[in-house]
Tab-separated table of N, CA and C in Angstrom:
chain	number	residue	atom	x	y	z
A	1423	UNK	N	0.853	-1.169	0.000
A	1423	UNK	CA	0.000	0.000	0.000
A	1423	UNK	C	0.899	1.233	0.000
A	1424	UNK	N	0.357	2.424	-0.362
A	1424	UNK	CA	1.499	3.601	-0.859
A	1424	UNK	C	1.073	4.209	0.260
A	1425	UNK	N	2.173	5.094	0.237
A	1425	UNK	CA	1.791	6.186	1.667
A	1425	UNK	C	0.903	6.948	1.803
A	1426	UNK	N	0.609	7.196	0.117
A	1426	UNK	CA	-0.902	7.780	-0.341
A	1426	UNK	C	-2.229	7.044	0.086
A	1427	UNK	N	-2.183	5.975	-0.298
A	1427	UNK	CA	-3.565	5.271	0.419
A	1427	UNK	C	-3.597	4.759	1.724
A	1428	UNK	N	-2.286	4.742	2.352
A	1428	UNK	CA	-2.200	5.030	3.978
A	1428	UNK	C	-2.809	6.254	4.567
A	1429	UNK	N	-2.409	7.134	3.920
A	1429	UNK	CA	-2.926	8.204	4.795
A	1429	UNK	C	-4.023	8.782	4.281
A	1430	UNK	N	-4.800	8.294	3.017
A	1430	UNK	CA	-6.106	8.395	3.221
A	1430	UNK	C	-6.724	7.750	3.608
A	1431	UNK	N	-6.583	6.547	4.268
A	1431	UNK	CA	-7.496	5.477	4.846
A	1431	UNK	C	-6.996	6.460	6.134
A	1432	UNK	N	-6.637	6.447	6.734
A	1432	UNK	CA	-6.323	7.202	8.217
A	1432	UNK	C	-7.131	8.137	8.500
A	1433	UNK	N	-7.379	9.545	6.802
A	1433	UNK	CA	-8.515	10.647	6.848
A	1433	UNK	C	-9.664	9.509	6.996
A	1434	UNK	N	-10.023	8.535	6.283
A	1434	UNK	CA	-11.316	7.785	6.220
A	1434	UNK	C	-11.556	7.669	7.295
A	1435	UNK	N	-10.434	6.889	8.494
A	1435	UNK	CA	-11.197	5.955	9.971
A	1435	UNK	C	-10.959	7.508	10.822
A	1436	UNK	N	-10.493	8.555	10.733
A	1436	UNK	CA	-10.929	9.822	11.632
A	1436	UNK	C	-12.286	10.321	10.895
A	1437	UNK	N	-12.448	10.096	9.944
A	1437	UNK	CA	-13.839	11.215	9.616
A	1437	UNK	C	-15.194	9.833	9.872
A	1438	UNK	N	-15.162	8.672	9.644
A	1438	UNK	CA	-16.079	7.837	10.758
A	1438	UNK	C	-15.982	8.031	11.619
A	1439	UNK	N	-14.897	8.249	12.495
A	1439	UNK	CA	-15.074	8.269	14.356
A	1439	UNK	C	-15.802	9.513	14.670
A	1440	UNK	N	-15.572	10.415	13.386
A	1440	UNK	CA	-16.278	12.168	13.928
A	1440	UNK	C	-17.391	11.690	13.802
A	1441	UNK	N	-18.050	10.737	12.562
A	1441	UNK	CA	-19.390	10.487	12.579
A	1441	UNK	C	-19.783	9.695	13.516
A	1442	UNK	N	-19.177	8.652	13.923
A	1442	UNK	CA	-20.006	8.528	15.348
A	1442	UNK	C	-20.449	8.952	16.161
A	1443	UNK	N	-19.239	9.513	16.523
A	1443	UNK	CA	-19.083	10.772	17.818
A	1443	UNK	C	-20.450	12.225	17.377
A	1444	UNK	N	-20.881	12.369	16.242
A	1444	UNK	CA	-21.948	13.012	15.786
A	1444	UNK	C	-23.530	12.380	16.511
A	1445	UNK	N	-23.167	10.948	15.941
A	1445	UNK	CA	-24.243	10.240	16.396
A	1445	UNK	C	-24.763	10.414	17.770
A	1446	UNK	N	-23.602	9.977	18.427
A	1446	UNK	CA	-24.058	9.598	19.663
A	1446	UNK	C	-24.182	10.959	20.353
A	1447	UNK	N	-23.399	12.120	19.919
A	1447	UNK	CA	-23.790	13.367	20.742
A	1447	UNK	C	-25.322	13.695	20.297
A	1448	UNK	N	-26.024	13.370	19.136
A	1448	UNK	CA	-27.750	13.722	18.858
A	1448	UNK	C	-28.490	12.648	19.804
A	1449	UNK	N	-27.719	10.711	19.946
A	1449	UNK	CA	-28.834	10.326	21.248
A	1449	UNK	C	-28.333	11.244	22.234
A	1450	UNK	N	-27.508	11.329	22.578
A	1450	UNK	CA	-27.165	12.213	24.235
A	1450	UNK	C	-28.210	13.076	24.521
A	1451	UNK	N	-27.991	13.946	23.485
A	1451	UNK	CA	-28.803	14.995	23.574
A	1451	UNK	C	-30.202	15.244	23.556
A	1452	UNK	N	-30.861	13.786	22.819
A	1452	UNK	CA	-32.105	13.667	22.561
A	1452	UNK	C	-32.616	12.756	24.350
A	1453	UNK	N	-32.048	12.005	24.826
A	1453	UNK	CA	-32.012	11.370	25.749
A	1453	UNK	C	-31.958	12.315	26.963
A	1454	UNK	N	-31.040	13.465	26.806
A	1454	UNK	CA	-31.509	14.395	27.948
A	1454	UNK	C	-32.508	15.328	28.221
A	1455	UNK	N	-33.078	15.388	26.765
A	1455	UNK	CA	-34.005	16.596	26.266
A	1455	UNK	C	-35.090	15.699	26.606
A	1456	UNK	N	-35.483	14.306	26.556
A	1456	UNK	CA	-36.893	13.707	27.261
A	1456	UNK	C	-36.553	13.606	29.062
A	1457	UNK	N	-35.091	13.653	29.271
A	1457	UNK	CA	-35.269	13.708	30.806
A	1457	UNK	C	-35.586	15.110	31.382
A	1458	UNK	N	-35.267	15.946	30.727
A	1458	UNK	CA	-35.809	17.187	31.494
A	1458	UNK	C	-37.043	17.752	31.734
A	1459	UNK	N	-37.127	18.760	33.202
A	1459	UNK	CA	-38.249	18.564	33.723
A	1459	UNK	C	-39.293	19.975	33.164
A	1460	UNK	N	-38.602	20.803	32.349
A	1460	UNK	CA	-39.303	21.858	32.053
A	1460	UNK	C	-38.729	22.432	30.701
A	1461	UNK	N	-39.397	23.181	30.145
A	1461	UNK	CA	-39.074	23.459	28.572
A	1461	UNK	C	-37.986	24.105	28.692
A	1462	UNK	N	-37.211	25.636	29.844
A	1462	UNK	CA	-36.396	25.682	29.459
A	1462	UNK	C	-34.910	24.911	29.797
A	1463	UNK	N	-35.144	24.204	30.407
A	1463	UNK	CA	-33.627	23.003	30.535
A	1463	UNK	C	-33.976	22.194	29.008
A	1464	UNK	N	-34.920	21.866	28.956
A	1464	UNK	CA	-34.999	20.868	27.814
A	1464	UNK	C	-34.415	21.820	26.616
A	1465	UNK	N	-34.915	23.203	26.367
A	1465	UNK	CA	-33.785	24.192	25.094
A	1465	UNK	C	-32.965	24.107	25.614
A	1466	UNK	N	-32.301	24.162	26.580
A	1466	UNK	CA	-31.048	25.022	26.844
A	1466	UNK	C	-29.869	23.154	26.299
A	1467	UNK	N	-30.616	22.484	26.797
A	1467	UNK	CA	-29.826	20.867	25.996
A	1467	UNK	C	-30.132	20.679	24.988
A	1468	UNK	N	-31.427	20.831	24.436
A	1468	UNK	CA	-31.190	20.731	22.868
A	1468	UNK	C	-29.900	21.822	22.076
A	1469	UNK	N	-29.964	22.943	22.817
A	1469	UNK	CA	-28.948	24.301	21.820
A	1469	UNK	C	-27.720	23.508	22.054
A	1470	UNK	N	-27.480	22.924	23.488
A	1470	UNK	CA	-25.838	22.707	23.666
A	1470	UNK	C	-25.630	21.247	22.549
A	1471	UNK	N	-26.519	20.352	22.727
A	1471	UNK	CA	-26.065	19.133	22.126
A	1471	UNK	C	-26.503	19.696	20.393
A	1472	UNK	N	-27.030	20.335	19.926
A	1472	UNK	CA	-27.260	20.924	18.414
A	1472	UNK	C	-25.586	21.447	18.011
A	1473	UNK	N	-25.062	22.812	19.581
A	1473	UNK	CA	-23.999	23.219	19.242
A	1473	UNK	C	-23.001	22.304	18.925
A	1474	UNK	N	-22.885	20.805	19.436
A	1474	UNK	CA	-21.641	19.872	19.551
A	1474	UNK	C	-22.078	18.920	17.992
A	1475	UNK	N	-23.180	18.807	18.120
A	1475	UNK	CA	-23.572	18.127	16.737
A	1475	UNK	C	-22.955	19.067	15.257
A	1476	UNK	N	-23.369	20.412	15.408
A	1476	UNK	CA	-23.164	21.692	13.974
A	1476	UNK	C	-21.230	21.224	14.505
A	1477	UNK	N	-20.433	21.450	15.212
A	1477	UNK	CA	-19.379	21.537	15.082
A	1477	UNK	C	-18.867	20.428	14.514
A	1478	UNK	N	-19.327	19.447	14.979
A	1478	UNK	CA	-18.687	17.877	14.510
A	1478	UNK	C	-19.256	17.811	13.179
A	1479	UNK	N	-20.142	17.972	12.816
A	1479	UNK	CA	-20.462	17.797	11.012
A	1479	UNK	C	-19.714	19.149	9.951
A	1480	UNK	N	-19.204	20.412	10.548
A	1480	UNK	CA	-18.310	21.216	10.431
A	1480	UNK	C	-17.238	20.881	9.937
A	1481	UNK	N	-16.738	19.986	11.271
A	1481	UNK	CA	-15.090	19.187	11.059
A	1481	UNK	C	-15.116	18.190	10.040
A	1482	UNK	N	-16.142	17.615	9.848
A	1482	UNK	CA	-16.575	16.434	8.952
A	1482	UNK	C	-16.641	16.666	7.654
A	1483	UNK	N	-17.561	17.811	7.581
A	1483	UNK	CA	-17.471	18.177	6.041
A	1483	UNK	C	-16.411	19.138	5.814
A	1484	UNK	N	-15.185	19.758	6.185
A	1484	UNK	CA	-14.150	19.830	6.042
A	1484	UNK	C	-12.982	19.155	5.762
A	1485	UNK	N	-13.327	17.655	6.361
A	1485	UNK	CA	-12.519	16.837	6.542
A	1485	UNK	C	-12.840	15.846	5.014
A	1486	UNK	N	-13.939	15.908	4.367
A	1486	UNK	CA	-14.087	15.445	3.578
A	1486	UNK	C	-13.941	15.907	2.234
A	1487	UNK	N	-14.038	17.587	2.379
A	1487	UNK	CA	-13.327	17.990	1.051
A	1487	UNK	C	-11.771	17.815	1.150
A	1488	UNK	N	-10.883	17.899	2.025
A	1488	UNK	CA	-9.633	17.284	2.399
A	1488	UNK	C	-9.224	16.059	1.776
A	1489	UNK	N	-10.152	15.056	2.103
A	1489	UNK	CA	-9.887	14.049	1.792
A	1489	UNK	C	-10.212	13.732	0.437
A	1490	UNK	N	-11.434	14.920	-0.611
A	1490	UNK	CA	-11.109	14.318	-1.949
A	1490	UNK	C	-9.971	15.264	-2.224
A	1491	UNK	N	-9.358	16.009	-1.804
A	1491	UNK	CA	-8.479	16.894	-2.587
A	1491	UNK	C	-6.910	15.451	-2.258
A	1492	UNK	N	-7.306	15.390	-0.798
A	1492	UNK	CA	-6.265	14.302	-0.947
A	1492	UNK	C	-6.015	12.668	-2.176
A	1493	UNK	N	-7.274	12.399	-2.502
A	1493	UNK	CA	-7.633	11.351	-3.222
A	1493	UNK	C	-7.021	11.931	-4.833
A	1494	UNK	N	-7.420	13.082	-5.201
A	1494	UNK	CA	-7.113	13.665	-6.439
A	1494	UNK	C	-5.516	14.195	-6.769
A	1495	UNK	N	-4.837	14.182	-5.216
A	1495	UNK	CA	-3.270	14.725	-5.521
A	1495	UNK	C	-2.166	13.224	-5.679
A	1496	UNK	N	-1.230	13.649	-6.673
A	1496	UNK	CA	-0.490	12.666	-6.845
A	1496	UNK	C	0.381	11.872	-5.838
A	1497	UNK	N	1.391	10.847	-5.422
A	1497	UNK	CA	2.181	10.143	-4.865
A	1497	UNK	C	2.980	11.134	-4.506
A	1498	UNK	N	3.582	12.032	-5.751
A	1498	UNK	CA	4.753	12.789	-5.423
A	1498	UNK	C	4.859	14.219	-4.247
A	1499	UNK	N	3.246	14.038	-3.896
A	1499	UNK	CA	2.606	15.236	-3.243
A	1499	UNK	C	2.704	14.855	-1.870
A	1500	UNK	N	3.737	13.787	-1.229
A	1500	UNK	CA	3.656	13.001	-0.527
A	1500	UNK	C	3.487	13.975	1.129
A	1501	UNK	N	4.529	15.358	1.275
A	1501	UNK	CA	4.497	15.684	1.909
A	1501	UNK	C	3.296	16.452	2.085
A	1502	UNK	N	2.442	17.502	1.084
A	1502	UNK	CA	1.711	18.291	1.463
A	1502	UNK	C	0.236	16.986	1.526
A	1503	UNK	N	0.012	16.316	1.482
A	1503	UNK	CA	-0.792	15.070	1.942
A	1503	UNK	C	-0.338	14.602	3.648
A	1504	UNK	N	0.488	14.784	3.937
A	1504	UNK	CA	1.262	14.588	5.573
A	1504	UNK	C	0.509	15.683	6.653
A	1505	UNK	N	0.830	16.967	5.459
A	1505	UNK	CA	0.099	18.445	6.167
A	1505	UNK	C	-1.193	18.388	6.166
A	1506	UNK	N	-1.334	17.670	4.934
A	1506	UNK	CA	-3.098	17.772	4.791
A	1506	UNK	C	-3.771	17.043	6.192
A	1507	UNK	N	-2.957	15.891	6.405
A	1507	UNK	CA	-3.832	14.663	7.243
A	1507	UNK	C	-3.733	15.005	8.690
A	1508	UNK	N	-2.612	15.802	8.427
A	1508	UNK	CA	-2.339	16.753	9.961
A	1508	UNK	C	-3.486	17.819	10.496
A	1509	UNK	N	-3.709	18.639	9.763
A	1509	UNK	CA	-4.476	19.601	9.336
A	1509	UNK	C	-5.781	18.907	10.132
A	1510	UNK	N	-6.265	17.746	9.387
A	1510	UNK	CA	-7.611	17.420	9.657
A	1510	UNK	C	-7.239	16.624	10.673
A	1511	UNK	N	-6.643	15.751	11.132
A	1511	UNK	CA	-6.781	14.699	12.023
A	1511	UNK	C	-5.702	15.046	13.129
A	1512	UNK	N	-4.898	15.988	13.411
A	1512	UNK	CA	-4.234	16.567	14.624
A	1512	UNK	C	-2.671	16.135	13.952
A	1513	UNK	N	-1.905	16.810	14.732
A	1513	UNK	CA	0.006	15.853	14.068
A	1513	UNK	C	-0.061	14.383	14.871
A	1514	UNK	N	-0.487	14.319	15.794
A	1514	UNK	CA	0.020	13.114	17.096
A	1514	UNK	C	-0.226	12.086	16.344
A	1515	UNK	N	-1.673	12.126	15.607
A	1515	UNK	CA	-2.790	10.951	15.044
A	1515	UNK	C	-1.976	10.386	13.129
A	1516	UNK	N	-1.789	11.607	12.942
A	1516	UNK	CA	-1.462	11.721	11.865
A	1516	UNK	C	0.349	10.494	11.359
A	1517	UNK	N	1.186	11.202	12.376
A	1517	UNK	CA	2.183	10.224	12.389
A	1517	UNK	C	2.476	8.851	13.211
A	1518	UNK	N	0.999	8.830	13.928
A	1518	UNK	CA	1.159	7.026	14.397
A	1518	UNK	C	0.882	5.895	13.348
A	1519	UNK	N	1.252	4.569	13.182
A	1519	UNK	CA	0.909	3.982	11.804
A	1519	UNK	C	0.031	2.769	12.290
């Protein structure tokens, strides 16, 4: 496998984990919004878990024009594909294999 389709499979399994992590912050949020005892706690958890949901699909669909620009750049582009995966997925994540 080339270092190219290494490190876009790497953008791939970070931009699923954001989508999980999407998921499960809308049950959270939906799960606290039937436990609460009055309308305004129940907004004030829908706005916060909406706010964590809009950010994570943010990072996501950022992360996914990234990743076709990464899909469309050549082998020889090896380093600015390093920056790219950095960029979206942190440096720490980026250079573990």
């Amino acid at each position: 496998m080339s270092l190219k389709d290494e490190l876009i499979k790497k953008a791939e399994a970070q931009l699923d984990e954001w989508e999980k992590e999407a998921d499960a912050q809308k049950a959270r949020a939906k799960a606290k919004a039937a436990e609460a005892r009055n309308e305004k706690a129940g907004a004030d958890i829908q706005q916060t878990g909406s706010d964590a949901v809009r950010s994570l699909q943010d990072r996501i669909s950022e992360g996914r024009k990234k990743l076709d620009e990464m899909k469309k750049s050549s082998e020889d582009n090896v380093d600015s594909l390093r920056k790219q995966l950095s960029d979206l997925i942190g440096p720490d994540k980026a250079k573990k294999k």
